[in-house]
CSV table of N, CA and C in Angstrom, one decimal:
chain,number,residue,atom,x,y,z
A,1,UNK,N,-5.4,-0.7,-42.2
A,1,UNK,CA,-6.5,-0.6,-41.3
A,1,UNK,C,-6.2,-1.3,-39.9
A,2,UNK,N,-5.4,-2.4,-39.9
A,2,UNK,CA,-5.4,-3.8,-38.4
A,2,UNK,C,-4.1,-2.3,-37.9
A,3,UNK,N,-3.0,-1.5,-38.6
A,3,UNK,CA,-2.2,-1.0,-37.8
A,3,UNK,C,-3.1,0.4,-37.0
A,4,UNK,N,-4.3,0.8,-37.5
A,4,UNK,CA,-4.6,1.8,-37.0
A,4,UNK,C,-5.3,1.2,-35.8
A,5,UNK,N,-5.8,0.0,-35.9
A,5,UNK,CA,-6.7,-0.5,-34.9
A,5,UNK,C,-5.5,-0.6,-33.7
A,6,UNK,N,-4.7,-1.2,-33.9
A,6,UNK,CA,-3.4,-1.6,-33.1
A,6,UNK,C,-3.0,-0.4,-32.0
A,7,UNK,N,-2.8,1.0,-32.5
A,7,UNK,CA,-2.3,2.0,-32.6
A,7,UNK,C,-3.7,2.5,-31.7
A,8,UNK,N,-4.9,2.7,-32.1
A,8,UNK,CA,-5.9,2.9,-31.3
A,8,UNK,C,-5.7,2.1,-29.8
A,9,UNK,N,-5.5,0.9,-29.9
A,9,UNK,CA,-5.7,0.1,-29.0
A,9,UNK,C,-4.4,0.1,-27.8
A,10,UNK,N,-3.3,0.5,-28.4
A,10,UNK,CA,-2.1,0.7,-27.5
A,10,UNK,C,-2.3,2.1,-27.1
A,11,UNK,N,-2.8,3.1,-27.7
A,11,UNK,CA,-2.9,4.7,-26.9
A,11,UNK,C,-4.0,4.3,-25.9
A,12,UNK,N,-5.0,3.8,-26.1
A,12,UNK,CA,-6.5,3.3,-25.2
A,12,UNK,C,-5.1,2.6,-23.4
A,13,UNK,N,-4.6,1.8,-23.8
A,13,UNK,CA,-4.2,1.2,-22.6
A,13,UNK,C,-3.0,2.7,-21.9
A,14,UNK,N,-2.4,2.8,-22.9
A,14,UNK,CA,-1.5,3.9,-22.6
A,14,UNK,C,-2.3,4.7,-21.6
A,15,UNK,N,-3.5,5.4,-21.9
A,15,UNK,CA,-4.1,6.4,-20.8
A,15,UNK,C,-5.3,5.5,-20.0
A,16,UNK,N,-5.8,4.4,-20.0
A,16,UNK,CA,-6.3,3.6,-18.4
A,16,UNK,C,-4.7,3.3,-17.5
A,17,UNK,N,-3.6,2.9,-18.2
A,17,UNK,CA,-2.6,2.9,-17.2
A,17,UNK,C,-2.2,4.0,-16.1
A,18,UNK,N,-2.4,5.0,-17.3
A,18,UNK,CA,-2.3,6.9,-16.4
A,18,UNK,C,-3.1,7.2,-15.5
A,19,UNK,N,-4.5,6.7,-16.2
A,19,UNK,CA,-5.3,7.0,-15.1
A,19,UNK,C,-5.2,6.5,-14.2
A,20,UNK,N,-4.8,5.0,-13.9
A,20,UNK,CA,-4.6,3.9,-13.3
A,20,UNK,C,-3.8,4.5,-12.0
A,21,UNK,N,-2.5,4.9,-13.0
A,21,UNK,CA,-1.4,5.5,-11.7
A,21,UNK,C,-1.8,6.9,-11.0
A,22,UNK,N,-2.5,7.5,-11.9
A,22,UNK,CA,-3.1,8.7,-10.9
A,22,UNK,C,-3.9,8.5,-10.0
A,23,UNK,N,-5.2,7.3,-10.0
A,23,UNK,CA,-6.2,7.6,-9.5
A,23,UNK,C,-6.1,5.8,-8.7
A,24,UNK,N,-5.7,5.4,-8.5
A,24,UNK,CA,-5.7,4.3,-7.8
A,24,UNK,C,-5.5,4.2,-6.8
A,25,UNK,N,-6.4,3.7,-5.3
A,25,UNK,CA,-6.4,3.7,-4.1
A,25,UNK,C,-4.6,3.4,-3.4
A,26,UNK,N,-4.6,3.5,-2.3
A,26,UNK,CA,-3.3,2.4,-1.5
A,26,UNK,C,-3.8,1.8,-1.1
A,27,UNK,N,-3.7,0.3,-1.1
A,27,UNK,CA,-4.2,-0.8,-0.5
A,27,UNK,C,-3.0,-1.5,-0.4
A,28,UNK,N,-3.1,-2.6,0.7
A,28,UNK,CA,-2.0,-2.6,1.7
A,28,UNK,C,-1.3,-3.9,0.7
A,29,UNK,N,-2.1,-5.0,-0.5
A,29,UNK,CA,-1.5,-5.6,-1.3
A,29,UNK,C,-1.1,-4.9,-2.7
A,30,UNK,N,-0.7,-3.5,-2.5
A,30,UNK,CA,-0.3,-3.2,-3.9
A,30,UNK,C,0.9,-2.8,-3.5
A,31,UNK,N,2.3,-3.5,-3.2
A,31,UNK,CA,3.0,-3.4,-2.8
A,31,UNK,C,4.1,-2.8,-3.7
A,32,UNK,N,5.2,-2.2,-4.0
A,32,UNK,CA,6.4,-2.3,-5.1
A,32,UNK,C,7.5,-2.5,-4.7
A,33,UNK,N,8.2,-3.8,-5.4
A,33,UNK,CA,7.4,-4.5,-6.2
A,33,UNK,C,6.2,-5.5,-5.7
A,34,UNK,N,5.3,-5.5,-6.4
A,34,UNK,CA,4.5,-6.5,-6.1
A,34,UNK,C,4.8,-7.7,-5.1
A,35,UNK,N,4.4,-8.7,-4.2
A,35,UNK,CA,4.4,-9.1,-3.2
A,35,UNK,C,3.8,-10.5,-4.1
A,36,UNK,N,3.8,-11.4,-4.6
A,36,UNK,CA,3.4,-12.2,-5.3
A,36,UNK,C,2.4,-13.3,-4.3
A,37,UNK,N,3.3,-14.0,-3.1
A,37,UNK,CA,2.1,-14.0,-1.9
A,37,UNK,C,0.9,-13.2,-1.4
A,38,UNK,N,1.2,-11.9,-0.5
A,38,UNK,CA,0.3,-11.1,-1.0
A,38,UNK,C,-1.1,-11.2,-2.0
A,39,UNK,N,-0.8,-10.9,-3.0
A,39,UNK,CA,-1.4,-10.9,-4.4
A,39,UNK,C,-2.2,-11.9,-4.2
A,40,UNK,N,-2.2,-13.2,-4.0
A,40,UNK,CA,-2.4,-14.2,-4.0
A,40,UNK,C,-3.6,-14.3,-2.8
A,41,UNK,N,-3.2,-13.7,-1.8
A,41,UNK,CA,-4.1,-13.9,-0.8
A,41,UNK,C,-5.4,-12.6,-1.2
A,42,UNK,N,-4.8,-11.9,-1.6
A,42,UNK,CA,-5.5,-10.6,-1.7
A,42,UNK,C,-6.6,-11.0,-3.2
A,43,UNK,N,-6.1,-11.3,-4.0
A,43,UNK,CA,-7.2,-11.9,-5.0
A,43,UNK,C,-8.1,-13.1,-4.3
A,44,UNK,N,-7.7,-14.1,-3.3
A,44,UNK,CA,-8.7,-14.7,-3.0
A,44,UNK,C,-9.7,-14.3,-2.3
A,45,UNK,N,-9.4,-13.4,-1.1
A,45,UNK,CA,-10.5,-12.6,-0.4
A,45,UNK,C,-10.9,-11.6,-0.8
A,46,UNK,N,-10.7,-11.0,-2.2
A,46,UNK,CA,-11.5,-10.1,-3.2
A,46,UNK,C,-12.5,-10.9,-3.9
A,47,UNK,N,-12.4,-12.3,-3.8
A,47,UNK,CA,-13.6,-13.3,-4.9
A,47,UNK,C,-14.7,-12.7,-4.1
A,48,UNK,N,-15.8,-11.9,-4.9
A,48,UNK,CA,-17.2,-12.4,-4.4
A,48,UNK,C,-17.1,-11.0,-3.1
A,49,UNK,N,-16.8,-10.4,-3.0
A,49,UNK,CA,-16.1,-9.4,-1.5
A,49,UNK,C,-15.8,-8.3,-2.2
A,50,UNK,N,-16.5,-7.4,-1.1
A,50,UNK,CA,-16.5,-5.5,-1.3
A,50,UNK,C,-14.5,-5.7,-1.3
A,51,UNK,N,-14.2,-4.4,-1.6
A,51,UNK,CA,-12.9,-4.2,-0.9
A,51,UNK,C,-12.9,-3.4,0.4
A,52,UNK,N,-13.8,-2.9,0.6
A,52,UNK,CA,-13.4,-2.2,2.2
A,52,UNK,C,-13.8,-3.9,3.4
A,53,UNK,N,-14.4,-5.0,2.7
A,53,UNK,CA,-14.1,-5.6,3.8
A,53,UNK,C,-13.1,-6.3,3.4
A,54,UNK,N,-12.3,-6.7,2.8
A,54,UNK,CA,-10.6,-7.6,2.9
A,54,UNK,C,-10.3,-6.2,3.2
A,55,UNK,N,-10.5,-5.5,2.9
A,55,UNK,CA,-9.9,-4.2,4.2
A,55,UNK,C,-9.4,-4.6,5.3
A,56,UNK,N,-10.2,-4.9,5.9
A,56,UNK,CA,-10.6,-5.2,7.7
A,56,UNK,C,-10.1,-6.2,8.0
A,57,UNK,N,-9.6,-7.0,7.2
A,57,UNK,CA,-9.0,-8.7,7.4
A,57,UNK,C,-7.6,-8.8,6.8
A,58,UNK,N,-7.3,-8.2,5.6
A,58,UNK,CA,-6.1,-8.4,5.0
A,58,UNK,C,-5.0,-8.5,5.8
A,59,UNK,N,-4.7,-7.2,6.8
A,59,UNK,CA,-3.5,-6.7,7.2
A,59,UNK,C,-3.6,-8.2,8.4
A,60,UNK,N,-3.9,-8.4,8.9
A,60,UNK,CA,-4.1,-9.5,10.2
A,60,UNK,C,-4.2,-10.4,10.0
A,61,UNK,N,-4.5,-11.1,8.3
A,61,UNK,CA,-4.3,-12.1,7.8
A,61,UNK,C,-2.7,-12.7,7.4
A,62,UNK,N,-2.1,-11.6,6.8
A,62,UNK,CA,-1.1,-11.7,6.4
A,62,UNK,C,-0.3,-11.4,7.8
A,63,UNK,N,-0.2,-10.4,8.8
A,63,UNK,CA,0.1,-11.0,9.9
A,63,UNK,C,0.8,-12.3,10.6
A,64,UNK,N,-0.9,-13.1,10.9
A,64,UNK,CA,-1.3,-14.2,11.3
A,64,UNK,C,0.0,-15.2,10.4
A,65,UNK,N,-0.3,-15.3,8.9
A,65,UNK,CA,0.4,-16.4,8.0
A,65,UNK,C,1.4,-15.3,7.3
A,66,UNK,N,2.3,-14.9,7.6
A,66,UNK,CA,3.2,-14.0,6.9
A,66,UNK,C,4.1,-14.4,5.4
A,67,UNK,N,3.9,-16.0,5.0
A,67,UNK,CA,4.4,-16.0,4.1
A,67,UNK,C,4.0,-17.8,3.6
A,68,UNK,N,3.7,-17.9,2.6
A,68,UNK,CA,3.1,-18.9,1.8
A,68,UNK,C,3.4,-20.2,3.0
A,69,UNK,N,4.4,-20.2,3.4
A,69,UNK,CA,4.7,-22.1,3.6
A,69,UNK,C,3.8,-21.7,5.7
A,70,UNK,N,4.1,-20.6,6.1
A,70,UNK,CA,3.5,-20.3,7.5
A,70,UNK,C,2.1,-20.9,7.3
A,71,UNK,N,1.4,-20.3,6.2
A,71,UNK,CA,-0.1,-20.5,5.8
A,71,UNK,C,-0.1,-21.7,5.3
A,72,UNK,N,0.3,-22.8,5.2
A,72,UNK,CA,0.7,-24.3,4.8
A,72,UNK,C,0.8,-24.8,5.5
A,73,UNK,N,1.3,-24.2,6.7
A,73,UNK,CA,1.7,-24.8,7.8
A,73,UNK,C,0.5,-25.2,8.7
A,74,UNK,N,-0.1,-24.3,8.6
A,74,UNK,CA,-1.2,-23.3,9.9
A,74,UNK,C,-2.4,-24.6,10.0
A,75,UNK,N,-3.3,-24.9,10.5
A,75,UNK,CA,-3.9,-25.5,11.0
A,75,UNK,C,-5.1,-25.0,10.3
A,76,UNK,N,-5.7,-25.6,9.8
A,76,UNK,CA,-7.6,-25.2,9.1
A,76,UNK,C,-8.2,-24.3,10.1
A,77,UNK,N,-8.3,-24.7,11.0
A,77,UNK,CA,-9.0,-23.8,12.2
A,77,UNK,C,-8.7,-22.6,12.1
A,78,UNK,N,-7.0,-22.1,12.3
A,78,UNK,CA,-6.9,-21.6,12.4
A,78,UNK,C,-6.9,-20.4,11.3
A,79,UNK,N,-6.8,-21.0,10.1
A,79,UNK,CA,-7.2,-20.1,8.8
A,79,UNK,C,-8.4,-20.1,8.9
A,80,UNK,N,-9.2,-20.3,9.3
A,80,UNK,CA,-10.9,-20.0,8.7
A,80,UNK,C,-10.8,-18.9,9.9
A,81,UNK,N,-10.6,-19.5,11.7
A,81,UNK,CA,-10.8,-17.7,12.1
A,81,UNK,C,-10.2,-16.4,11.5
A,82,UNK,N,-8.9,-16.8,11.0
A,82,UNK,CA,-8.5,-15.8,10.3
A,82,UNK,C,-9.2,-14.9,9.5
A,83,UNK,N,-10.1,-15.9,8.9
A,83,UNK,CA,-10.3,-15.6,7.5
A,83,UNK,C,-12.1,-14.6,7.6
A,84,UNK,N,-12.8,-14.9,9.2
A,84,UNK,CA,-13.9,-15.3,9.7
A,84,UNK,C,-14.4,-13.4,9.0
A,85,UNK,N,-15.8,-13.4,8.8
A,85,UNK,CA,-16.2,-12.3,8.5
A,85,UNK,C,-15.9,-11.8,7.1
A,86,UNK,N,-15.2,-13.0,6.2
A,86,UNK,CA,-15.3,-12.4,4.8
A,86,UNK,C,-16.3,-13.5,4.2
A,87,UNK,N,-17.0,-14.1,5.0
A,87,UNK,CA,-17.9,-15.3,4.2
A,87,UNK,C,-17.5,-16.5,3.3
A,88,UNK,N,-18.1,-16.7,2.8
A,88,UNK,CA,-17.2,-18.1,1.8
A,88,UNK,C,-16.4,-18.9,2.2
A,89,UNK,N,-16.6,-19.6,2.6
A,89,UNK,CA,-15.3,-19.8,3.7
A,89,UNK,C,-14.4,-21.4,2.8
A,90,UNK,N,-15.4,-21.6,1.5
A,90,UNK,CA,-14.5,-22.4,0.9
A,90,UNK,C,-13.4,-21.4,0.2
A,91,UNK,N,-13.1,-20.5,0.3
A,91,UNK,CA,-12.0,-19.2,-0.6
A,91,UNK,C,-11.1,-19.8,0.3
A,92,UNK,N,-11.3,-19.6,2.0
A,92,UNK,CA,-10.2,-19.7,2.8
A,92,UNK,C,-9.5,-21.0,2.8
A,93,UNK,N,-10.6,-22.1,2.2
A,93,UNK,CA,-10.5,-23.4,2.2
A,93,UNK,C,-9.5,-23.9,1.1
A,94,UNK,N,-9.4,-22.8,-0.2
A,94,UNK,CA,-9.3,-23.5,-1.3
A,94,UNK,C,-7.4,-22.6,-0.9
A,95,UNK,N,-7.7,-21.7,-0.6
A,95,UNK,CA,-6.0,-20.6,-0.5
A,95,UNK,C,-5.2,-21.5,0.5
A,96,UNK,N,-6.1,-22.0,1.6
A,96,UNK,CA,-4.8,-22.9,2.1
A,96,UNK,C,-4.1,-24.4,1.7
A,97,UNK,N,-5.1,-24.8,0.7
A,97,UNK,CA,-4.7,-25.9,0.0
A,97,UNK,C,-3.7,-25.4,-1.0
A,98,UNK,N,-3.9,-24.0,-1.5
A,98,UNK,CA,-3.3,-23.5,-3.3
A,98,UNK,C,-2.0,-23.5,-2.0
A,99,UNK,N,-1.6,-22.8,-1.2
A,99,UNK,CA,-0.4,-22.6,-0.2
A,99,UNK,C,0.3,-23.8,0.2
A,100,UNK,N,-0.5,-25.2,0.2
A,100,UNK,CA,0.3,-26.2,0.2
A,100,UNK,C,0.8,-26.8,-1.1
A,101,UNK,N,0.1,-26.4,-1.9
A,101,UNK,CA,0.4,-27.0,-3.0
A,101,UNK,C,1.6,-26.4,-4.1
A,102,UNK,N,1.6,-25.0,-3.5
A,102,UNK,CA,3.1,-24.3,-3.4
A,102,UNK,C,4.4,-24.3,-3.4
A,103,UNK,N,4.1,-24.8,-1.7
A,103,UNK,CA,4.7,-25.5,-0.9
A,103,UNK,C,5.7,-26.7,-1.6
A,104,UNK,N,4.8,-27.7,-1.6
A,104,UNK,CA,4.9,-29.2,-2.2
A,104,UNK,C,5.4,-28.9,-3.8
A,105,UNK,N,4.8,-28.2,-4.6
A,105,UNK,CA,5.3,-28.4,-6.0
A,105,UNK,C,6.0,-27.3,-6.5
A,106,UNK,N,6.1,-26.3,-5.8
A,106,UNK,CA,7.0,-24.7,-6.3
A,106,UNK,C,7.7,-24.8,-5.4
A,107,UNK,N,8.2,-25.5,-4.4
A,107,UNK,CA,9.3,-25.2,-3.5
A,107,UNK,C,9.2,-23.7,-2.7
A,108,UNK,N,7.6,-23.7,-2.5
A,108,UNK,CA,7.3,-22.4,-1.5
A,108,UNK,C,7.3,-21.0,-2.6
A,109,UNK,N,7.4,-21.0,-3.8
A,109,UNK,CA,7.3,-19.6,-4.6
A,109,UNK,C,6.1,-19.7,-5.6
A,110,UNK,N,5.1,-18.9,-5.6
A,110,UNK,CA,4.0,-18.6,-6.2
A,110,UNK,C,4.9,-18.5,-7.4
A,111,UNK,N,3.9,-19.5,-8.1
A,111,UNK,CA,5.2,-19.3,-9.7
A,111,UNK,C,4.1,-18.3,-10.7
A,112,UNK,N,5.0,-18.1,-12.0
A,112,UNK,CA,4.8,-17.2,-12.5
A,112,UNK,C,4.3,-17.2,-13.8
A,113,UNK,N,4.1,-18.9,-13.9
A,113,UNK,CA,3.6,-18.8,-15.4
A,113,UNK,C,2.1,-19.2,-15.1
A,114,UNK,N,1.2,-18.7,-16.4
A,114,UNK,CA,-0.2,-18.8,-16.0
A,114,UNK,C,-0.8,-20.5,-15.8
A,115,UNK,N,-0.5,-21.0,-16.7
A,115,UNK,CA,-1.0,-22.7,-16.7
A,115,UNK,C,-0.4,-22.9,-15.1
A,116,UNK,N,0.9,-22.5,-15.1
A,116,UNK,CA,1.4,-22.8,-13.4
A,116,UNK,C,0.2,-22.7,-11.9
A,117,UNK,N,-0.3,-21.2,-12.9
A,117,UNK,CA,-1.3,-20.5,-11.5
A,117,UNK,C,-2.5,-21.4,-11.4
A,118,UNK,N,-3.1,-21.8,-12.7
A,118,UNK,CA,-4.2,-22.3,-13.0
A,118,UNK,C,-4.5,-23.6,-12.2
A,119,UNK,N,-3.4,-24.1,-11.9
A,119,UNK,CA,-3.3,-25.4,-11.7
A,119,UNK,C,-3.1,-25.5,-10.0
A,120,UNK,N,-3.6,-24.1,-9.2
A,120,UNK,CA,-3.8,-23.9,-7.6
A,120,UNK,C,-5.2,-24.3,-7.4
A,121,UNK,N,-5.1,-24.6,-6.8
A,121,UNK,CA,-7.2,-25.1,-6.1
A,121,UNK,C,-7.4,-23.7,-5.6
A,122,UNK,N,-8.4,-23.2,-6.1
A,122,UNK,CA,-9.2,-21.4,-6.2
A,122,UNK,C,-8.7,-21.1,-7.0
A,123,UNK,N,-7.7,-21.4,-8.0
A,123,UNK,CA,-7.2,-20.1,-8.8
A,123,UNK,C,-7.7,-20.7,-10.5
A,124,UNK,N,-9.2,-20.1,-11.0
A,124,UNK,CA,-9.6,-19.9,-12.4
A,124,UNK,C,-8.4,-18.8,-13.3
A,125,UNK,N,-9.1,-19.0,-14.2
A,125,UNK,CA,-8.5,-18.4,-15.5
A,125,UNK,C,-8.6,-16.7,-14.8
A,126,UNK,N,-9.4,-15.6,-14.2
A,126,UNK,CA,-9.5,-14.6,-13.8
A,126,UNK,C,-8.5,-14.4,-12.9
A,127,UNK,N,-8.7,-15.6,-11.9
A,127,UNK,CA,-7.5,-14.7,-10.5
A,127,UNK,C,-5.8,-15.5,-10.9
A,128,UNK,N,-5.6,-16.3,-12.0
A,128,UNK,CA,-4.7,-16.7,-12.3
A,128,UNK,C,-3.7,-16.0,-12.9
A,129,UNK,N,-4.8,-15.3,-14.0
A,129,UNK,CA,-4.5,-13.9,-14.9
A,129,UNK,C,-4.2,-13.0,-14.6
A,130,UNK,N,-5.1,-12.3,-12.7
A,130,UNK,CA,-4.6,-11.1,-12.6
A,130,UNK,C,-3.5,-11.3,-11.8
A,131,UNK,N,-3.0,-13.0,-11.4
A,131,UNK,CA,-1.7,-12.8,-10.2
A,131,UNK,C,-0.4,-12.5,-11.6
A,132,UNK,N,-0.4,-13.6,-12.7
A,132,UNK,CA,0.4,-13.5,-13.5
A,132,UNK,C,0.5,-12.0,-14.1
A,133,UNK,N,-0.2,-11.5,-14.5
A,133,UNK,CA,0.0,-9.7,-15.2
A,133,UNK,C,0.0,-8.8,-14.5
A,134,UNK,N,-0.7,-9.1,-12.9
A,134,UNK,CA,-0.2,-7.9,-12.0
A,134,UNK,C,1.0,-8.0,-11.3
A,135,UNK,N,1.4,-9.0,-11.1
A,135,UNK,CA,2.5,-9.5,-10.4
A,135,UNK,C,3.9,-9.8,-10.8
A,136,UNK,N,3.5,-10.6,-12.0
A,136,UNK,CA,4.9,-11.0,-13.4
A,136,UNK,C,4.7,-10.5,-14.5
A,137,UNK,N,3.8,-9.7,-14.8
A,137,UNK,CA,4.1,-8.6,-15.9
A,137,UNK,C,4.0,-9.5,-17.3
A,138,UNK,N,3.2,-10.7,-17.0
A,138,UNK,CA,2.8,-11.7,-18.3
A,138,UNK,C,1.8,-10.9,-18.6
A,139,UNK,N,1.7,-11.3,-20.3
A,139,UNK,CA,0.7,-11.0,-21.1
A,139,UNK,C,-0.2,-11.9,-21.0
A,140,UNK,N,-1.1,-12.1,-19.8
A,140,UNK,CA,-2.4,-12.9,-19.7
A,140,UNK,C,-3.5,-11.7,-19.2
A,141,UNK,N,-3.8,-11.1,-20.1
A,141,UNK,CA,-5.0,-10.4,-19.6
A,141,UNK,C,-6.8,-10.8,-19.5
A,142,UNK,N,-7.3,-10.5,-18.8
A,142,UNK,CA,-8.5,-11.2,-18.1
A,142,UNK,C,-9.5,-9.8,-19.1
A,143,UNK,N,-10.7,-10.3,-18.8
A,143,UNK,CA,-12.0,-9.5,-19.5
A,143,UNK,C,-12.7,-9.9,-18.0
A,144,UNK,N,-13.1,-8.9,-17.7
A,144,UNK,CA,-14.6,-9.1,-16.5
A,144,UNK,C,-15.1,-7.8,-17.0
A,145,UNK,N,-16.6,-7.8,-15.9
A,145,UNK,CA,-17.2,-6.8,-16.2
A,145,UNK,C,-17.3,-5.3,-16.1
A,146,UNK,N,-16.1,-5.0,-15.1
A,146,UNK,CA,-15.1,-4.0,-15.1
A,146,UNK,C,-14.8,-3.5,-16.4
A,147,UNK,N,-13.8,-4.4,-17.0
A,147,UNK,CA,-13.2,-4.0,-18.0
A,147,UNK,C,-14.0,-3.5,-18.9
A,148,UNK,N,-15.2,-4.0,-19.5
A,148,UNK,CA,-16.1,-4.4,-20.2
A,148,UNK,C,-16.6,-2.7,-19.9
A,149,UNK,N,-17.1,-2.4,-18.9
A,149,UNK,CA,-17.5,-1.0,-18.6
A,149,UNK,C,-16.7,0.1,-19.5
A,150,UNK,N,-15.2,-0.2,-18.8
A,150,UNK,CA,-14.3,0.7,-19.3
A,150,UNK,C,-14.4,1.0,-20.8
């Protein structure tokens, strides 16, 4: 019985992945391979946010701070205009701290293990999970209400 459930449950992922690759937008953080900075910034300005507006802001953000230790570097001011027109402005607050803290304790590389991600200021058990399994291909998979649909 648990191998038929198993077997159910691996064909079920097998075709949301197909559909996944057939039918999934381009957006400028789905990079290959994945972009793990990127990803990072891109899950924080997805918290709580349509995707057509990190639309409008992504590409000019990542611009502006091109790479984890730039955005560490950068001046608060100047990440919140960056960031201006996605609201929340503690997200922009909490991503430049997680970017220093990168910095300071990863030696500038968004690491890969999930307790690693967990342990960024902004990053819960959801955006930790989807940088680790979208990014490093860890078995931390998240449940939201998305999924829940599917």
């Amino acid at each position: 019985m648990a191998s038929s459930w198993l077997q159910s449950d691996q064909e079920f992922v097998r075709r949301v992945a197909r559909w996944f690759g057939a039918a999934a937008r381009p957006l400028p953080w789905r990079t290959s391979p994945r972009d793990p900075y990127r990803s990072l910034v891109s899950e924080l300005m997805l918290q709580q946010t349509q995707v057509s507006r990190v639309l409008e802001k992504f590409d000019a953000f990542v611009v502006r701070f091109s790479t984890v230790r730039e955005l560490a570097q950068a001046d608060e001011r100047d990440v919140l205009a960056a960031w201006s027109g996605l609201g929340y402005y503690r997200r922009a607050r909490l991503l430049h701290a997680a970017a220093k803290a990168i910095v300071e304790e990863h030696g500038g590389r968004v690491p890969q293990e999930l307790e690693a991600l967990m342990s960024l200021p902004g990053l819960g058990r959801y955006t930790a999970g989807a940088i680790a399994s979208i990014v490093f291909g860890k078995a931390a998979p998240i449940v939201d209400g998305n999924v829940a649909r599917v």
